[in-house]
Every structure is written in structure tokens, then in C-alpha cells.
Amino acid sequence: MAEITINFTLQGGGDGGNGTSNSQPNGATSKANAKTELTVSTALSIAKQFSSQIVDGYISSIGSRTGNYVMQEKAQNTLAVVGKVASIGAAFAANWVLGVVALVGEGINFGFQVAQQNRDVMWQNRNAEQLRRRAGYNSNYNR
């Protein structure tokens, strides 16, 4: 029986062409880089959390410090909108499909908020009508 010998040759790998692969970094260097990256990401996460707490605390105390609760509500709404825009922007930056999903999610959330606000107004109007009826102001005889 005859022997068959097959030789494979790979050429043009883009890393010098000497047949050695330099794609794997040194183990110690990659571990040090991973540790540094973890430390930086943890520090950024903690700084983000602290800054968020400070901003939220400052905005939530505007009404009690100044007595202007309308300005506090506007500042809270502005902060919420900025956060939503940032999250949608990050979703679009990651992937356009994620961005569309984030927009649809915010649209659904907005719809539920509008429906809840309409129900609250309906119940406030019903309570006001009951109070007017009890006080005798609901009939045309008093006018």
C-alpha cells in the first residue's frame, strides 16, 4: 500500500509571515490589564453612584429649602427626561435595534403615565362633584 503525505501551508497571516502567532498577549500583562480595568470600572461606578445620590438629594430638597415645590418638580422631571434620553442614546450607540426597543418601551411607559394621570383627574373631579353636592352647590337653585 502506498503512503499518502499531505502538507498544509498557511501563508499571509498578517503578523510577520514567520509562522508564529503573536495574537495571544503575555499572561502576566493581560492579568495586570484586566485588574486595572476592573479597578477603573469599579471606581467609575462608585463615582457615578455618589454623584447621582448627591444630585438627587439636592433636587429633592429644593422644595423644603426654598418653598418652591413647582421648581423642584420641574427639576425632577428634567432630570428624568435627561436620564431617559441618555439611556436611549446609549441603546442606539450599542445597536439600532436596541435603540428602537428602548424608544418603544419609553412610548409604552408614557402611555401608561398619561392614562394614570387621566384616571387621577377623573377621580378628583368625581370627589369635587360629591363635595359640591353635599354642600348644596350642585343645583341651579342656589344661583
PDB file of C-alpha atoms in Angstrom:
ATOM      1  CA  MET A   1       0.000   0.000   0.000  1.00  0.00           C
ATOM      2  CA  ALA A   2       1.241   3.484  -0.800  1.00  0.00           C
ATOM      3  CA  GLU A   3       1.615   6.188   1.813  1.00  0.00           C
ATOM      4  CA  ILE A   4      -0.092   9.476   1.240  1.00  0.00           C
ATOM      5  CA  THR A   5       1.504  12.535   2.752  1.00  0.00           C
ATOM      6  CA  ILE A   6      -0.495  15.781   2.979  1.00  0.00           C
ATOM      7  CA  ASN A   7       1.295  19.021   3.836  1.00  0.00           C
ATOM      8  CA  PHE A   8      -0.676  22.163   4.770  1.00  0.00           C
ATOM      9  CA  THR A   9       0.943  25.557   4.427  1.00  0.00           C
ATOM     10  CA  LEU A  10      -0.675  28.786   5.645  1.00  0.00           C
ATOM     11  CA  GLN A  11       0.691  32.000   4.257  1.00  0.00           C
ATOM     12  CA  GLY A  12      -0.018  35.687   4.772  1.00  0.00           C
ATOM     13  CA  GLY A  13      -1.409  35.772   8.309  1.00  0.00           C
ATOM     14  CA  GLY A  14      -0.601  39.462   8.662  1.00  0.00           C
ATOM     15  CA  ASP A  15       1.658  39.005  11.677  1.00  0.00           C
ATOM     16  CA  GLY A  16       5.038  38.969  10.040  1.00  0.00           C
ATOM     17  CA  GLY A  17       4.654  35.812   7.977  1.00  0.00           C
ATOM     18  CA  ASN A  18       7.148  33.857  10.052  1.00  0.00           C
ATOM     19  CA  GLY A  19       4.610  31.236  11.078  1.00  0.00           C
ATOM     20  CA  THR A  20       4.451  32.313  14.711  1.00  0.00           C
ATOM     21  CA  SER A  21       1.331  33.805  16.167  1.00  0.00           C
ATOM     22  CA  ASN A  22       1.563  36.991  18.214  1.00  0.00           C
ATOM     23  CA  SER A  23      -2.173  37.266  18.781  1.00  0.00           C
ATOM     24  CA  GLN A  24      -2.002  35.972  22.362  1.00  0.00           C
ATOM     25  CA  PRO A  25      -0.667  38.604  24.800  1.00  0.00           C
ATOM     26  CA  ASN A  26       1.619  37.759  27.649  1.00  0.00           C
ATOM     27  CA  GLY A  27      -0.334  36.183  30.520  1.00  0.00           C
ATOM     28  CA  ALA A  28       1.025  38.490  33.214  1.00  0.00           C
ATOM     29  CA  THR A  29       0.390  41.586  31.135  1.00  0.00           C
ATOM     30  CA  SER A  30      -3.189  40.601  30.334  1.00  0.00           C
ATOM     31  CA  LYS A  31      -3.906  39.874  34.006  1.00  0.00           C
ATOM     32  CA  ALA A  32      -2.496  43.253  35.042  1.00  0.00           C
ATOM     33  CA  ASN A  33      -4.543  44.997  32.353  1.00  0.00           C
ATOM     34  CA  ALA A  34      -7.699  43.170  33.433  1.00  0.00           C
ATOM     35  CA  LYS A  35      -7.091  44.095  37.073  1.00  0.00           C
ATOM     36  CA  THR A  36      -6.506  47.759  36.154  1.00  0.00           C
ATOM     37  CA  GLU A  37      -9.625  47.802  34.006  1.00  0.00           C
ATOM     38  CA  LEU A  38     -11.692  46.285  36.822  1.00  0.00           C
ATOM     39  CA  THR A  39     -10.348  48.863  39.277  1.00  0.00           C
ATOM     40  CA  VAL A  40     -11.107  51.762  36.928  1.00  0.00           C
ATOM     41  CA  SER A  41     -14.599  50.500  36.115  1.00  0.00           C
ATOM     42  CA  THR A  42     -15.353  49.980  39.811  1.00  0.00           C
ATOM     43  CA  ALA A  43     -14.117  53.489  40.654  1.00  0.00           C
ATOM     44  CA  LEU A  44     -16.228  54.983  37.859  1.00  0.00           C
ATOM     45  CA  SER A  45     -19.277  53.054  39.019  1.00  0.00           C
ATOM     46  CA  ILE A  46     -18.847  54.282  42.595  1.00  0.00           C
ATOM     47  CA  ALA A  47     -18.287  57.881  41.437  1.00  0.00           C
ATOM     48  CA  LYS A  48     -21.398  57.684  39.265  1.00  0.00           C
ATOM     49  CA  GLN A  49     -23.450  56.345  42.173  1.00  0.00           C
ATOM     50  CA  PHE A  50     -22.227  59.067  44.562  1.00  0.00           C
ATOM     51  CA  SER A  51     -22.825  61.847  42.066  1.00  0.00           C
ATOM     52  CA  SER A  52     -26.302  60.506  41.338  1.00  0.00           C
ATOM     53  CA  GLN A  53     -27.110  60.440  45.063  1.00  0.00           C
ATOM     54  CA  ILE A  54     -25.811  63.966  45.546  1.00  0.00           C
ATOM     55  CA  VAL A  55     -27.810  65.357  42.613  1.00  0.00           C
ATOM     56  CA  ASP A  56     -30.968  63.511  43.665  1.00  0.00           C
ATOM     57  CA  GLY A  57     -30.597  64.712  47.250  1.00  0.00           C
ATOM     58  CA  TYR A  58     -30.045  68.297  46.170  1.00  0.00           C
ATOM     59  CA  ILE A  59     -33.037  68.313  43.827  1.00  0.00           C
ATOM     60  CA  SER A  60     -35.332  66.580  46.312  1.00  0.00           C
ATOM     61  CA  SER A  61     -34.581  69.257  48.921  1.00  0.00           C
ATOM     62  CA  ILE A  62     -35.299  72.274  46.694  1.00  0.00           C
ATOM     63  CA  GLY A  63     -38.900  72.483  47.891  1.00  0.00           C
ATOM     64  CA  SER A  64     -38.077  72.253  51.588  1.00  0.00           C
ATOM     65  CA  ARG A  65     -35.194  74.756  51.310  1.00  0.00           C
ATOM     66  CA  THR A  66     -36.887  77.362  49.129  1.00  0.00           C
ATOM     67  CA  GLY A  67     -40.579  76.579  49.457  1.00  0.00           C
ATOM     68  CA  ASN A  68     -40.812  76.375  45.669  1.00  0.00           C
ATOM     69  CA  TYR A  69     -42.172  72.883  45.104  1.00  0.00           C
ATOM     70  CA  VAL A  70     -43.076  73.661  41.494  1.00  0.00           C
ATOM     71  CA  MET A  71     -39.408  74.307  40.704  1.00  0.00           C
ATOM     72  CA  GLN A  72     -38.494  71.050  42.479  1.00  0.00           C
ATOM     73  CA  GLU A  73     -40.998  69.101  40.362  1.00  0.00           C
ATOM     74  CA  LYS A  74     -39.689  70.721  37.175  1.00  0.00           C
ATOM     75  CA  ALA A  75     -36.099  69.884  38.125  1.00  0.00           C
ATOM     76  CA  GLN A  76     -37.045  66.276  38.887  1.00  0.00           C
ATOM     77  CA  ASN A  77     -38.886  65.969  35.574  1.00  0.00           C
ATOM     78  CA  THR A  78     -35.906  67.461  33.726  1.00  0.00           C
ATOM     79  CA  LEU A  79     -33.539  65.010  35.411  1.00  0.00           C
ATOM     80  CA  ALA A  80     -35.833  62.099  34.491  1.00  0.00           C
ATOM     81  CA  VAL A  81     -36.009  63.225  30.842  1.00  0.00           C
ATOM     82  CA  VAL A  82     -32.226  63.641  30.647  1.00  0.00           C
ATOM     83  CA  GLY A  83     -31.775  60.145  32.087  1.00  0.00           C
ATOM     84  CA  LYS A  84     -34.221  58.648  29.590  1.00  0.00           C
ATOM     85  CA  VAL A  85     -32.579  60.436  26.657  1.00  0.00           C
ATOM     86  CA  ALA A  86     -29.154  59.244  27.813  1.00  0.00           C
ATOM     87  CA  SER A  87     -30.328  55.643  28.122  1.00  0.00           C
ATOM     88  CA  ILE A  88     -31.972  55.733  24.693  1.00  0.00           C
ATOM     89  CA  GLY A  89     -28.834  57.292  23.223  1.00  0.00           C
ATOM     90  CA  ALA A  90     -26.691  54.568  24.773  1.00  0.00           C
ATOM     91  CA  ALA A  91     -29.043  51.941  23.389  1.00  0.00           C
ATOM     92  CA  PHE A  92     -28.746  53.444  19.891  1.00  0.00           C
ATOM     93  CA  ALA A  93     -24.971  53.611  20.277  1.00  0.00           C
ATOM     94  CA  ALA A  94     -24.863  49.918  21.122  1.00  0.00           C
ATOM     95  CA  ASN A  95     -27.237  48.776  18.393  1.00  0.00           C
ATOM     96  CA  TRP A  96     -30.004  50.442  16.388  1.00  0.00           C
ATOM     97  CA  VAL A  97     -32.389  47.595  17.240  1.00  0.00           C
ATOM     98  CA  LEU A  98     -31.820  48.178  20.957  1.00  0.00           C
ATOM     99  CA  GLY A  99     -32.454  51.875  20.380  1.00  0.00           C
ATOM    100  CA  VAL A 100     -35.779  51.189  18.691  1.00  0.00           C
ATOM    101  CA  VAL A 101     -36.748  48.803  21.504  1.00  0.00           C
ATOM    102  CA  ALA A 102     -35.833  51.466  24.082  1.00  0.00           C
ATOM    103  CA  LEU A 103     -37.950  54.048  22.233  1.00  0.00           C
ATOM    104  CA  VAL A 104     -40.923  51.687  22.071  1.00  0.00           C
ATOM    105  CA  GLY A 105     -40.524  50.931  25.788  1.00  0.00           C
ATOM    106  CA  GLU A 106     -40.487  54.624  26.663  1.00  0.00           C
ATOM    107  CA  GLY A 107     -43.544  55.174  24.450  1.00  0.00           C
ATOM    108  CA  ILE A 108     -45.441  52.454  26.275  1.00  0.00           C
ATOM    109  CA  ASN A 109     -44.348  53.880  29.627  1.00  0.00           C
ATOM    110  CA  PHE A 110     -45.506  57.355  28.572  1.00  0.00           C
ATOM    111  CA  GLY A 111     -48.888  55.941  27.520  1.00  0.00           C
ATOM    112  CA  PHE A 112     -49.380  54.323  30.923  1.00  0.00           C
ATOM    113  CA  GLN A 113     -48.404  57.569  32.677  1.00  0.00           C
ATOM    114  CA  VAL A 114     -50.931  59.560  30.640  1.00  0.00           C
ATOM    115  CA  ALA A 115     -53.663  57.003  31.367  1.00  0.00           C
ATOM    116  CA  GLN A 116     -52.858  57.100  35.095  1.00  0.00           C
ATOM    117  CA  GLN A 117     -52.939  60.893  35.120  1.00  0.00           C
ATOM    118  CA  ASN A 118     -56.320  60.882  33.349  1.00  0.00           C
ATOM    119  CA  ARG A 119     -57.694  58.435  35.942  1.00  0.00           C
ATOM    120  CA  ASP A 120     -56.405  60.650  38.761  1.00  0.00           C
ATOM    121  CA  VAL A 121     -58.100  63.710  37.230  1.00  0.00           C
ATOM    122  CA  MET A 122     -61.325  61.746  36.791  1.00  0.00           C
ATOM    123  CA  TRP A 123     -61.344  60.729  40.477  1.00  0.00           C
ATOM    124  CA  GLN A 124     -60.509  64.275  41.618  1.00  0.00           C
ATOM    125  CA  ASN A 125     -63.398  65.630  39.538  1.00  0.00           C
ATOM    126  CA  ARG A 126     -65.737  62.980  40.957  1.00  0.00           C
ATOM    127  CA  ASN A 127     -64.673  63.851  44.521  1.00  0.00           C
ATOM    128  CA  ALA A 128     -65.142  67.574  43.835  1.00  0.00           C
ATOM    129  CA  GLU A 129     -68.623  66.898  42.432  1.00  0.00           C
ATOM    130  CA  GLN A 130     -69.573  64.913  45.546  1.00  0.00           C
ATOM    131  CA  LEU A 131     -68.334  67.718  47.793  1.00  0.00           C
ATOM    132  CA  ARG A 132     -70.307  70.300  45.783  1.00  0.00           C
ATOM    133  CA  ARG A 133     -73.442  68.127  46.017  1.00  0.00           C
ATOM    134  CA  ARG A 134     -73.063  67.732  49.791  1.00  0.00           C
ATOM    135  CA  ALA A 135     -72.580  71.463  50.210  1.00  0.00           C
ATOM    136  CA  GLY A 136     -75.685  72.186  48.103  1.00  0.00           C
ATOM    137  CA  TYR A 137     -73.905  73.880  45.227  1.00  0.00           C
ATOM    138  CA  ASN A 138     -74.725  71.279  42.612  1.00  0.00           C
ATOM    139  CA  SER A 139     -78.197  72.562  41.824  1.00  0.00           C
ATOM    140  CA  ASN A 140     -79.252  75.636  39.889  1.00  0.00           C
ATOM    141  CA  TYR A 141     -81.495  76.830  42.728  1.00  0.00           C
ATOM    142  CA  ASN A 142     -78.581  78.437  44.531  1.00  0.00           C
ATOM    143  CA  ARG A 143     -77.532  80.614  41.605  1.00  0.00           C
TER     144      ARG A 143
END
